[in-house]
Tab-separated table of C-alpha atoms in Angstrom:
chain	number	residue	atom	x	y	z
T	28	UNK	CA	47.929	-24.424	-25.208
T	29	UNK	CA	45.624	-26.853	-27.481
T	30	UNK	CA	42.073	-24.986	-27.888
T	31	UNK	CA	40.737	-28.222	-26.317
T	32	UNK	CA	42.821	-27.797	-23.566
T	33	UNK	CA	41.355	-23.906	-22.836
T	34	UNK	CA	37.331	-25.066	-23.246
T	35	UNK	CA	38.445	-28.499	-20.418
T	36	UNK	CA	39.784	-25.531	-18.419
T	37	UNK	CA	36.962	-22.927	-18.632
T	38	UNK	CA	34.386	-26.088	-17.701
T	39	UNK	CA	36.643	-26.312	-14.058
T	40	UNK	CA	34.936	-23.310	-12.237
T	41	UNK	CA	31.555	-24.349	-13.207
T	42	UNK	CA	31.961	-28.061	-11.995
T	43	UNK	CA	33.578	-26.220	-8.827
T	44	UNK	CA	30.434	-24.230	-8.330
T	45	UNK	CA	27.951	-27.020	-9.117
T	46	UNK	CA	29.921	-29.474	-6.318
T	47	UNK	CA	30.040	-26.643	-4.116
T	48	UNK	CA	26.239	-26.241	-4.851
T	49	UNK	CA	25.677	-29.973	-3.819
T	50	UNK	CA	27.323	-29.633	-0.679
T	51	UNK	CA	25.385	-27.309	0.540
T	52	UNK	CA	21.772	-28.423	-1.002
T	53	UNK	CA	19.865	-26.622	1.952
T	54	UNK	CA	21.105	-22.949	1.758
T	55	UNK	CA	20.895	-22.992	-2.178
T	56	UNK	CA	16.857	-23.986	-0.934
T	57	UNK	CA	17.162	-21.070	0.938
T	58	UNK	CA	18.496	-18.589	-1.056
T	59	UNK	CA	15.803	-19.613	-4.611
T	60	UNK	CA	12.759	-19.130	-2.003
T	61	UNK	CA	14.738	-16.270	-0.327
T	62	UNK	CA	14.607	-15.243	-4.231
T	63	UNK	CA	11.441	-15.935	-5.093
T	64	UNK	CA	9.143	-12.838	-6.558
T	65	UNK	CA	5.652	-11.908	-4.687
T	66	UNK	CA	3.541	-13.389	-7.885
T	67	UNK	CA	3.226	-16.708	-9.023
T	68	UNK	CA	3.785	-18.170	-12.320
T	69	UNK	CA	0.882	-17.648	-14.567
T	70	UNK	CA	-2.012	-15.016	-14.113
T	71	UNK	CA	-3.264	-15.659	-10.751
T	72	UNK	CA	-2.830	-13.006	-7.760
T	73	UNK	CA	-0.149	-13.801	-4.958
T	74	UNK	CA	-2.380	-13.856	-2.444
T	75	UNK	CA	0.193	-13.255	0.113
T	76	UNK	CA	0.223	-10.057	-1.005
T	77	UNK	CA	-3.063	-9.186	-0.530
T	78	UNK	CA	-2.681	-10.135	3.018
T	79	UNK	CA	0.264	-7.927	3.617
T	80	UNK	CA	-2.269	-5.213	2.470
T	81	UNK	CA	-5.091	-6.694	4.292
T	82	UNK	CA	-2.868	-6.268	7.381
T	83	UNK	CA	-2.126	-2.341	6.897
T	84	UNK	CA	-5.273	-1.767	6.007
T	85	UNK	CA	-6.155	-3.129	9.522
T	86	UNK	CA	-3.663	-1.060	11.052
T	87	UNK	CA	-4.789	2.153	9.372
T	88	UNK	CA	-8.330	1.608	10.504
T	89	UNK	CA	-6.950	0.839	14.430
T	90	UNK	CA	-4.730	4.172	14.266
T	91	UNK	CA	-7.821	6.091	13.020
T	92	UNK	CA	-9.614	5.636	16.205
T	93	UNK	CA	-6.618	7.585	18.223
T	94	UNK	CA	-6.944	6.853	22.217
T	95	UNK	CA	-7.814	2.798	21.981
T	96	UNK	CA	-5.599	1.077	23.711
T	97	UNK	CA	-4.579	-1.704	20.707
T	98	UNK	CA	-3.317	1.377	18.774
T	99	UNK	CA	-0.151	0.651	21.123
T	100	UNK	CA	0.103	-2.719	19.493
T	101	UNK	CA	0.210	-1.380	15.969
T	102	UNK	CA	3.303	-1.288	13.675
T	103	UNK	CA	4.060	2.847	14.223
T	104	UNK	CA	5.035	1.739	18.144
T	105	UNK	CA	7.890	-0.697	16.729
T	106	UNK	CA	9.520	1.730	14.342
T	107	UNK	CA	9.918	4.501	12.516
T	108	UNK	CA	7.136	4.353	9.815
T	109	UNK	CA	4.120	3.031	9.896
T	110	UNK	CA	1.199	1.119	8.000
T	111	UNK	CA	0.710	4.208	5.424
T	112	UNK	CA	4.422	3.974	4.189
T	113	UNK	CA	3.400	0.317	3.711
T	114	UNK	CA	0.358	1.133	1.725
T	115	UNK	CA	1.647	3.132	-0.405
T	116	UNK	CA	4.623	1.175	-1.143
T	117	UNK	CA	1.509	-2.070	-2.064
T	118	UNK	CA	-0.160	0.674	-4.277
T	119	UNK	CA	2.740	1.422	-6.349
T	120	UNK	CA	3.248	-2.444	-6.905
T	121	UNK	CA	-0.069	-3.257	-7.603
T	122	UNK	CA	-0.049	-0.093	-10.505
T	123	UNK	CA	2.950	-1.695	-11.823
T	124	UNK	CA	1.513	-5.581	-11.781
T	125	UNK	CA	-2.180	-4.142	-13.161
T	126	UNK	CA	-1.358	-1.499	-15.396
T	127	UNK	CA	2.058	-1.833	-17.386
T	128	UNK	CA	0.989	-4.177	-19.859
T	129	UNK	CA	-1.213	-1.731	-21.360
T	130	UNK	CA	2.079	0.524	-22.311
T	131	UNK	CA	4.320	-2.074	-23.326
T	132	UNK	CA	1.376	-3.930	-25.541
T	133	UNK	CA	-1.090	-1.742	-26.966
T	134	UNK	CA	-2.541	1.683	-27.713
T	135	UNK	CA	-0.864	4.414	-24.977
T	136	UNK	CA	-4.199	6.741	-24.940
T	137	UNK	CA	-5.966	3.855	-23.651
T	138	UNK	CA	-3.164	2.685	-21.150
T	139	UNK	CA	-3.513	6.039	-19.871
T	140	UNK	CA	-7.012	6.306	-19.537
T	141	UNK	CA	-7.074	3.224	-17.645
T	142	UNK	CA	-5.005	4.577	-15.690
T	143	UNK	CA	-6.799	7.598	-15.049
T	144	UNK	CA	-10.313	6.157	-14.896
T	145	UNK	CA	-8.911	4.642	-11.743
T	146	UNK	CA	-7.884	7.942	-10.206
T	147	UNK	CA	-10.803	9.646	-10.788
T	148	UNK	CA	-12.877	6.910	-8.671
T	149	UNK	CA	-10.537	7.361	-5.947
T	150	UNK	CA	-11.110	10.553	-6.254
T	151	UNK	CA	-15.053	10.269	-5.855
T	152	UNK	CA	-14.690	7.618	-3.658
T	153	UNK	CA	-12.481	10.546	-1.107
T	154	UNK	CA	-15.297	13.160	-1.905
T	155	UNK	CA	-17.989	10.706	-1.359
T	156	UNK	CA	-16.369	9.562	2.095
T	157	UNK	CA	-15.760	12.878	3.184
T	158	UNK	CA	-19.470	14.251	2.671
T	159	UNK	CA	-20.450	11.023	4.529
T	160	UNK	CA	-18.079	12.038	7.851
T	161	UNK	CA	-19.129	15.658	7.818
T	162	UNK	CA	-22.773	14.192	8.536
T	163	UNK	CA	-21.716	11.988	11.115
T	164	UNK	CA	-19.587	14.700	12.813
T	165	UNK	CA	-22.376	17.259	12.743
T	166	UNK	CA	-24.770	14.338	13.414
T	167	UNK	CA	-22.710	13.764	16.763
T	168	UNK	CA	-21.868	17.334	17.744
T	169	UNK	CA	-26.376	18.011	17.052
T	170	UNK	CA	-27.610	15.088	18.976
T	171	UNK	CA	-24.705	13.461	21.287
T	172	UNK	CA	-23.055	16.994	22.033
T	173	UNK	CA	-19.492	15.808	20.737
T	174	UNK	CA	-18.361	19.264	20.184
T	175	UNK	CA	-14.531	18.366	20.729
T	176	UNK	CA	-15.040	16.410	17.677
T	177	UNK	CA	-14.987	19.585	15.793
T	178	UNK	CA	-11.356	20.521	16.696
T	179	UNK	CA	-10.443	17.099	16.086
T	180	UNK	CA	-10.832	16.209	12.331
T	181	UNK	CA	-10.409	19.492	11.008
T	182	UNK	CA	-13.742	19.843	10.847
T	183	UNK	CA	-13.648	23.829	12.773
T	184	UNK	CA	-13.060	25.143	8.677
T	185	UNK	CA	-16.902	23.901	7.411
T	186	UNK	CA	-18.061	26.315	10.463
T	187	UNK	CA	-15.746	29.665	10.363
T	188	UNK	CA	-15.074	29.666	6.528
T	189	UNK	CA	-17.967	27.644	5.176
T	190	UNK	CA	-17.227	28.858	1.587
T	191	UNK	CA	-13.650	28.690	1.383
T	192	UNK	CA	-14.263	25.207	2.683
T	193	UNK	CA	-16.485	24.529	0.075
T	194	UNK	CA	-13.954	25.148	-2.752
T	195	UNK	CA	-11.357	23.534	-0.997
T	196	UNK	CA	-13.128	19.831	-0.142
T	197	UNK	CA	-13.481	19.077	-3.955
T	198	UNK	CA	-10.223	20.930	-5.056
T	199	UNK	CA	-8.604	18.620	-2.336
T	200	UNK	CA	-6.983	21.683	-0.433
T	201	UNK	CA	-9.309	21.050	2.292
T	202	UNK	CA	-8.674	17.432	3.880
T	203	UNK	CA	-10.454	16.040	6.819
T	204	UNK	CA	-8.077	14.644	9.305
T	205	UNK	CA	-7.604	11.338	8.642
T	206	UNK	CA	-8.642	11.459	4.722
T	207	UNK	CA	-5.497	12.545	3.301
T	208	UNK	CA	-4.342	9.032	1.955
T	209	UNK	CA	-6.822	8.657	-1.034
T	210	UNK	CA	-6.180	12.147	-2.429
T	211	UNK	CA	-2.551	11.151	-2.635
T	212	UNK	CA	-2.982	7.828	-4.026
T	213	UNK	CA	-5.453	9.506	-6.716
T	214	UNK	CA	-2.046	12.393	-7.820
T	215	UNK	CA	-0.093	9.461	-8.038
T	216	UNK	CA	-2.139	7.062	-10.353
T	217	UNK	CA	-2.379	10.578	-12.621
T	218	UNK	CA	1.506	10.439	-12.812
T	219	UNK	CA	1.381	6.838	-12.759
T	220	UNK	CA	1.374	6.489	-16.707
T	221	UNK	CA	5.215	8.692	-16.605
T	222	UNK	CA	6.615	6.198	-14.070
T	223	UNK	CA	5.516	3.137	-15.923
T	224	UNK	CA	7.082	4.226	-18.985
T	225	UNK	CA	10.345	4.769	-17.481
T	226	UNK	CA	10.132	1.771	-15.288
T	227	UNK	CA	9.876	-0.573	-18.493
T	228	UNK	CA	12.972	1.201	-19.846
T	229	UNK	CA	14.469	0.882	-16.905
T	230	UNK	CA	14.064	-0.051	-12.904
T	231	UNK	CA	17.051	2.306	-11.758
T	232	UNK	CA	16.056	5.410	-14.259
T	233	UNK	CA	12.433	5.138	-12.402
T	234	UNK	CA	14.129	5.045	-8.705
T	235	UNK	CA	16.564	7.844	-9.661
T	236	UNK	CA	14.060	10.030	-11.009
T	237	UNK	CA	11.554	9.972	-8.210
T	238	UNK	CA	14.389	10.092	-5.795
T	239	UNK	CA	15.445	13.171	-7.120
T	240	UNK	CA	12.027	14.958	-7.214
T	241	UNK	CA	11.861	13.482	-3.312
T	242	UNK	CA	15.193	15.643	-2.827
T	243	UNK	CA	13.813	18.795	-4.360
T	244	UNK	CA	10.970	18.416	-2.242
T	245	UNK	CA	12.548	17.949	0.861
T	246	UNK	CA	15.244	20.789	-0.183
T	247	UNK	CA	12.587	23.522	-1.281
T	248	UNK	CA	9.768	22.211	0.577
T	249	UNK	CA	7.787	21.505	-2.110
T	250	UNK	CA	4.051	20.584	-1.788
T	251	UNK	CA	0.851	20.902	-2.743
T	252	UNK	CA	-1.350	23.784	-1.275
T	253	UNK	CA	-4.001	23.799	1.352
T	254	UNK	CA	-6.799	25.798	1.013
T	255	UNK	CA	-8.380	27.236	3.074
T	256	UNK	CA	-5.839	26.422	5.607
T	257	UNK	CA	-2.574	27.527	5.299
T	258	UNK	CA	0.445	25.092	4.658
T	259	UNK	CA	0.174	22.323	2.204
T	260	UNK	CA	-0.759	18.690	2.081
T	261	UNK	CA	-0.211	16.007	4.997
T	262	UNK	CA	0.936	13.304	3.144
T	263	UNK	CA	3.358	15.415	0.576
T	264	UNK	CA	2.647	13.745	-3.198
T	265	UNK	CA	6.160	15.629	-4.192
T	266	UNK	CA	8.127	13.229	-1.314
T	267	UNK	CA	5.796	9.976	-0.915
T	268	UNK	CA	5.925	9.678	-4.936
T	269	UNK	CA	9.321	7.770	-4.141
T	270	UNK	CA	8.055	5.390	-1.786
T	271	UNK	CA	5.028	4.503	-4.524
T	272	UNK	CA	7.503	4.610	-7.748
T	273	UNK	CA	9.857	1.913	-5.988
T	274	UNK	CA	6.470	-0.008	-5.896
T	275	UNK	CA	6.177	0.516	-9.010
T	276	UNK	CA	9.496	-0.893	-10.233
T	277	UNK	CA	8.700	-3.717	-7.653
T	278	UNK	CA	5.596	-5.021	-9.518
T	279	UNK	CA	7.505	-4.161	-12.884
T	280	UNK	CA	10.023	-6.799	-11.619
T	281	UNK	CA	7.964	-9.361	-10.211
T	282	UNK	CA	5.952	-9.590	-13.996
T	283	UNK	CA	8.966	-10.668	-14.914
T	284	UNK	CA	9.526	-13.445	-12.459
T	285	UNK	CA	12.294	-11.487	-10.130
T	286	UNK	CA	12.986	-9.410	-7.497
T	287	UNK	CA	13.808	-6.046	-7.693
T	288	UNK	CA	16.265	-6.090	-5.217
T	289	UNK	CA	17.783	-10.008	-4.874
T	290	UNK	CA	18.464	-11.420	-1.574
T	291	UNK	CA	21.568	-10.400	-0.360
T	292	UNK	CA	22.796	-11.849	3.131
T	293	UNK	CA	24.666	-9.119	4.417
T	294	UNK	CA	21.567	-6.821	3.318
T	295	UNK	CA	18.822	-8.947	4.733
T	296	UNK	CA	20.831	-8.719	8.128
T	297	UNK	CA	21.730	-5.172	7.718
T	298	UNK	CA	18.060	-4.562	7.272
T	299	UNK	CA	17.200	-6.644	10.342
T	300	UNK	CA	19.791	-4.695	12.183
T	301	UNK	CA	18.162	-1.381	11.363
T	302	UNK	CA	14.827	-2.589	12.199
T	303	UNK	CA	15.651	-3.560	15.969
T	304	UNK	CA	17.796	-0.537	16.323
T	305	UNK	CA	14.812	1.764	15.098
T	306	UNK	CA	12.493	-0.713	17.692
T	307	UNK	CA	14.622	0.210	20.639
T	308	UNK	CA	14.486	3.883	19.509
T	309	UNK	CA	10.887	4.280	19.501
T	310	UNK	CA	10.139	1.782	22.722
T	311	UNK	CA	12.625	3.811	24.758
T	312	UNK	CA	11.546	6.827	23.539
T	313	UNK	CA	14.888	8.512	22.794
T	314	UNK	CA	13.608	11.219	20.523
T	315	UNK	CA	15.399	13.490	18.130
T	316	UNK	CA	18.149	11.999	16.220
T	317	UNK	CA	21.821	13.737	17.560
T	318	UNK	CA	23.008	16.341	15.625
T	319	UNK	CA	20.140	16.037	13.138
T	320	UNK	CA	19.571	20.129	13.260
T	321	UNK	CA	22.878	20.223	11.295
T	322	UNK	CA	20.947	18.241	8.676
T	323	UNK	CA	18.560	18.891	6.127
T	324	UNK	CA	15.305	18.155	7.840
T	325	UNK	CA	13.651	15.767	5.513
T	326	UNK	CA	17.111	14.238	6.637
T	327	UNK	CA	17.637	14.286	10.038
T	328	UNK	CA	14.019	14.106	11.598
T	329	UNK	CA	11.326	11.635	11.383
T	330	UNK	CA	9.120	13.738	9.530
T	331	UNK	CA	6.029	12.677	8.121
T	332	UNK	CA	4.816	14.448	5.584
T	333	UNK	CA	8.007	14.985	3.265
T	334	UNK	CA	8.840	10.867	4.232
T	335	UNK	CA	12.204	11.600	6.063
T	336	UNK	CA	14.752	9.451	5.365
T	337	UNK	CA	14.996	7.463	8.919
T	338	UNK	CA	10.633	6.693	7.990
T	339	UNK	CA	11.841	5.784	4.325
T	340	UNK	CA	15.041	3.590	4.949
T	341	UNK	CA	12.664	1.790	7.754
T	342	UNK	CA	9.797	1.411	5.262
T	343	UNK	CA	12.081	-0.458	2.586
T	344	UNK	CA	14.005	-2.552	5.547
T	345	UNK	CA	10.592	-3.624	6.989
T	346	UNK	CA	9.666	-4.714	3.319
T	347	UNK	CA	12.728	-6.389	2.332
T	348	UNK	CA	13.081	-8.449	5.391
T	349	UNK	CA	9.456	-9.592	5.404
T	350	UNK	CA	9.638	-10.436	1.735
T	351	UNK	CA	12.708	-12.187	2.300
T	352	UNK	CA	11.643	-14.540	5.467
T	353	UNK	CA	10.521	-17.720	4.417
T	354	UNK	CA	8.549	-18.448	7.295
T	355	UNK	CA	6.336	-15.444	6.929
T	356	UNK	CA	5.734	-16.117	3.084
T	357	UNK	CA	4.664	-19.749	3.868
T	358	UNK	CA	2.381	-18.443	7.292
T	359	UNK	CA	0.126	-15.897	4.930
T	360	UNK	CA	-0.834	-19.121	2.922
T	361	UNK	CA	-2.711	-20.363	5.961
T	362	UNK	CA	-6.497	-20.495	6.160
T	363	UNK	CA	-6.507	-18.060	9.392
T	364	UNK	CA	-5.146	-15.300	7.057
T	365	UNK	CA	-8.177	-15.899	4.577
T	366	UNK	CA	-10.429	-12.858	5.679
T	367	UNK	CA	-7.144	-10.238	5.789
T	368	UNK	CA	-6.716	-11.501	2.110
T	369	UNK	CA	-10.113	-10.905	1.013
T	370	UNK	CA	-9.834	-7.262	2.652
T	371	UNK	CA	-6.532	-6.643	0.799
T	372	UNK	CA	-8.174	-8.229	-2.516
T	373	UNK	CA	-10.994	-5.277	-1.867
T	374	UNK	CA	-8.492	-2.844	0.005
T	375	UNK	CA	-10.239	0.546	-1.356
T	376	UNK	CA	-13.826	-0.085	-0.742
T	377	UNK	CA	-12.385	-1.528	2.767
T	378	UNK	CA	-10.263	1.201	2.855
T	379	UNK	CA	-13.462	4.021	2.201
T	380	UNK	CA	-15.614	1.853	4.869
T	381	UNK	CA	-13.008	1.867	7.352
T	382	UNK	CA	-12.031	5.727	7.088
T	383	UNK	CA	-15.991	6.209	7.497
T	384	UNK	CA	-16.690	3.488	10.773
T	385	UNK	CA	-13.532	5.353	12.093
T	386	UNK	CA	-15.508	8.754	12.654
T	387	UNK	CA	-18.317	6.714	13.840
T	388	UNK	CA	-16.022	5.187	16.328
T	389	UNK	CA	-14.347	8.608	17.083
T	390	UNK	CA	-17.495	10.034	18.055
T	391	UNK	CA	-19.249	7.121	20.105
T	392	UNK	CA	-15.454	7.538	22.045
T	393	UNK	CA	-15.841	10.890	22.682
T	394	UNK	CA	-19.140	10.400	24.142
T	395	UNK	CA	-19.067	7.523	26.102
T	396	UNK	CA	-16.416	6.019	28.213
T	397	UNK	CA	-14.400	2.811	27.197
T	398	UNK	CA	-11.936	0.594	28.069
T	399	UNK	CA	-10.067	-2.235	27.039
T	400	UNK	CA	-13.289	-4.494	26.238
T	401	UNK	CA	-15.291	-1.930	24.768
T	402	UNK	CA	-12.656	-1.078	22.730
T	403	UNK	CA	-12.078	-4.602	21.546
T	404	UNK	CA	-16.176	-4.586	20.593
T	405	UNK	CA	-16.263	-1.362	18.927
T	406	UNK	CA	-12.565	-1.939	16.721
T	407	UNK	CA	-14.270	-5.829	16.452
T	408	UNK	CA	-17.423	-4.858	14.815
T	409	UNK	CA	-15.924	-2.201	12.444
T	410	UNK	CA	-13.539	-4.769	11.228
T	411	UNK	CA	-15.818	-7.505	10.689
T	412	UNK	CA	-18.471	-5.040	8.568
T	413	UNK	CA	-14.985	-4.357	6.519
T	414	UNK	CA	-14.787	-8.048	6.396
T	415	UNK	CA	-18.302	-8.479	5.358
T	416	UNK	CA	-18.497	-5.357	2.601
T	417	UNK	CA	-15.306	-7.729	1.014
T	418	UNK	CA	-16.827	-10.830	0.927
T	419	UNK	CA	-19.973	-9.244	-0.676
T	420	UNK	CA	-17.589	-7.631	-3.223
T	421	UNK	CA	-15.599	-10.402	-3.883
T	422	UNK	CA	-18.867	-12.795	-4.352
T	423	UNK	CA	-20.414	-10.114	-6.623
T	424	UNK	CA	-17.038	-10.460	-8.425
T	425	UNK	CA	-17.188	-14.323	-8.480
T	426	UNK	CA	-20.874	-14.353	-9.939
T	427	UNK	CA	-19.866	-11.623	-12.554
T	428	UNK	CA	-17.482	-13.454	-13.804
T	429	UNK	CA	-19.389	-16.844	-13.737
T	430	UNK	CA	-21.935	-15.111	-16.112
T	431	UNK	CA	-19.544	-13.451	-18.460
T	432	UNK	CA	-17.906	-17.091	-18.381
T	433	UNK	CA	-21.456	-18.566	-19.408
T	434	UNK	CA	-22.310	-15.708	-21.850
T	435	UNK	CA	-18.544	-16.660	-23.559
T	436	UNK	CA	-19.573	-20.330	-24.002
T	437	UNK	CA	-23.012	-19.814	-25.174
T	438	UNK	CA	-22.399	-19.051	-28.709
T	439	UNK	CA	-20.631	-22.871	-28.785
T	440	UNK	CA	-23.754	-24.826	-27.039
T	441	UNK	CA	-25.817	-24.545	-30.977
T	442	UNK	CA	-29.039	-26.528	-30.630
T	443	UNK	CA	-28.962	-29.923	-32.228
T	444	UNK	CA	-30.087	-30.518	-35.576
T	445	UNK	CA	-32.792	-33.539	-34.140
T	446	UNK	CA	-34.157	-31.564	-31.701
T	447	UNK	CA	-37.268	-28.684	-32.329
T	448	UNK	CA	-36.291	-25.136	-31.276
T	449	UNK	CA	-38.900	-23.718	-28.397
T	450	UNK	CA	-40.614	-21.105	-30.889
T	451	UNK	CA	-41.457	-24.640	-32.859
T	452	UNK	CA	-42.662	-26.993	-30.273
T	453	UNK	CA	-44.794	-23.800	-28.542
């Protein structure tokens, strides 16, 4: 056959797929903005997802104040995880989008300290919050006689072992009940500088890896200890390190313009499946999964703290059909969304303010009655101080960066030659 003959023939299946492509001009739409990465083109956030973690971070803060009656509208009713596997999952690809240039361009000490500079003021930022809710729990339990908030929050430790206590709060054995997130978040940014190094060699090396520490975990029960309580941490740094690293090769991917996982139709609807199956199983309360004592726990229950495997394949699902509706994309660029962005733009001091109007909440709950409107006014005010605390931040933000603008273009506005300089015409 002439060689002209073979390149007319190897053009054929292209033309086929191009005509094919211009039949069907709406699902090739489709499928690119099914495609499309969370961040834009150029160096600009995605806002959208700042208002995904805008949105858990208003879901954490309802679930905090246990007993309200909107914590029954929040995402832990609808399936197996909940807002915490969520922020996670946004913290791992935020550590990949902010912090991975730094090891592929430039010196790795100061990549790493970056890194770490950021853990250690999560880390005073827990210690900080937790000294403030110990006052307002003893505050409450002195002068509005909430004593049951004592056996609520963990709290009973500070009174019966003070000292062991004492060790324990800045070691981070000793968590207050609903302040375990930021002392996990603060172990994984100090690993974070491993994961980002295998992540830019490779997306499936970095998934493998933390999915097999998430199996030893699970297999040996591997955690980190409590002190002085027995047992070891609520959220498990040794399991939900998996759930953050496949953030991490998310934001990884979406520097470069991609997904990490491409839309797939018969994924995006197996995913959808899962999610309405694991929606009937939690609304009609069916419980236990059959047969799951034959199976490894962190297997066949819906454990928490070692991220069982119905919480984590629920977790990804939720993600990947979210990211993957085009609807939802295009409704988080509405104005209404605005304030949840700002929150996720300034998610840990919303996060810190939150955890802290929580116990406040908490204890005016346990002291006084309320119901569904005084619920709505106490959850109402605590979100919009969260609201307010991030535009503050964010305006501070806006006028530092005006000034350091200003101070950059000084050096360029040189006084004229024709006109006197001020120490001359004084």
């Amino acid at each position: 056959m002439p060689a002209g003959a073979v390149r007319r023939q190897s053009k054929r299946p292209r033309q086929r797929a191009e005509a094919a492509g211009s039949r069907r001009p709406k699902l090739t739409g489709e499928v690119q903005a099914l495609n499309a990465p969370l961040v834009p083109i150029g160096h600009g956030r995605d806002q959208r997802l700042d208002v995904f973690r805008g949105l858990a971070l208003i879901t954490i803060f309802i679930n905090h104040v246990p007993g309200n009656v909107y914590e029954l509208l929040t995402s832990r009713n609808f399936g197996f995880s909940d807002a915490a596997e969520a922020f996670v999952l946004m913290s791992g690809i935020a550590v990949g989008l902010a912090y991975s240039r730094g090891f592929s361009a430039g010196p790795m000490f100061s990549a790493c300290m970056r890194v770490w500079r950021r853990a250690g003021v999560l880390y005073v930022t827990h210690i900080v919050s937790s000294v403030i809710a110990i006052a307002l729990v003893a505050a409450g339990v002195l002068f509005l006689g909430t004593v049951e908030m004592i056996g609520k929050i963990n709290f009973a430790r500070l009174l019966d072992q003070p000292l062991q206590a004492m060790v324990g709060i800045p070691l981070l054995g000793h968590q207050l009940g609903y302040f375990n997130i930021l002392p996990l978040y603060a172990v994984l940014l100090v690993i974070s500088p491993l994961y980002i190094l295998i992540g830019l060699r490779s997306r499936r090396a970095l998934v493998g890896v933390a999915l097999l520490v998430w199996l030893v975990a699970g297999m040996f029960r591997l955690n980190m200890p409590n002190y002085p309580n027995p047992g070891g941490w609520f959220f498990n740094p040794f399991s939900w390190q998996l759930i953050y690293a496949i953030g991490i090769a998310g934001g990884l991917s979406m520097l470069e313009k991609r997904k990490l996982v491409p839309f797939r139709a018969w994924l995006f609807w197996a995913s959808t499946a899962f999610l309405v199956f694991s929606c009937a199983w939690v609304q009609l309360r069916v419980g236990a999964i059959p047969g799951g004592d034959a199976l490894p726990f962190f297997i066949g229950t819906f454990d928490k703290t070692f991220v069982s495997l119905p919480r984590l394949l629920h977790a990804l699902a939720l993600a990947y059909v979210l990211t993957n509706v085009a609807w939802v994309m295009a409704l988080f660029r509405h104005p209404v969304f605005r304030p949840i962005e700002l929150m996720g733009k300034n998610g840990l001091a919303v996060f810190a303010a939150g955890s802290v109007l929580a116990i406040v909440l908490q204890v005016l709950r346990v002291r006084f009655e309320t119901d569904f409107v005084s619920d709505a006014v106490l959850l109402g005010g605590g979100l919009a101080i969260q609201y307010g605390i991030a535009r503050f931040l964010s305006a501070q933000k806006a006028l530092a960066g005006k000034k350091k603008a200003l101070a950059t273009e000084a050096p360029y506005h040189l006084p004229s030659a024709g006109k006197p300089r001020l120490s001359e015409s004084a």
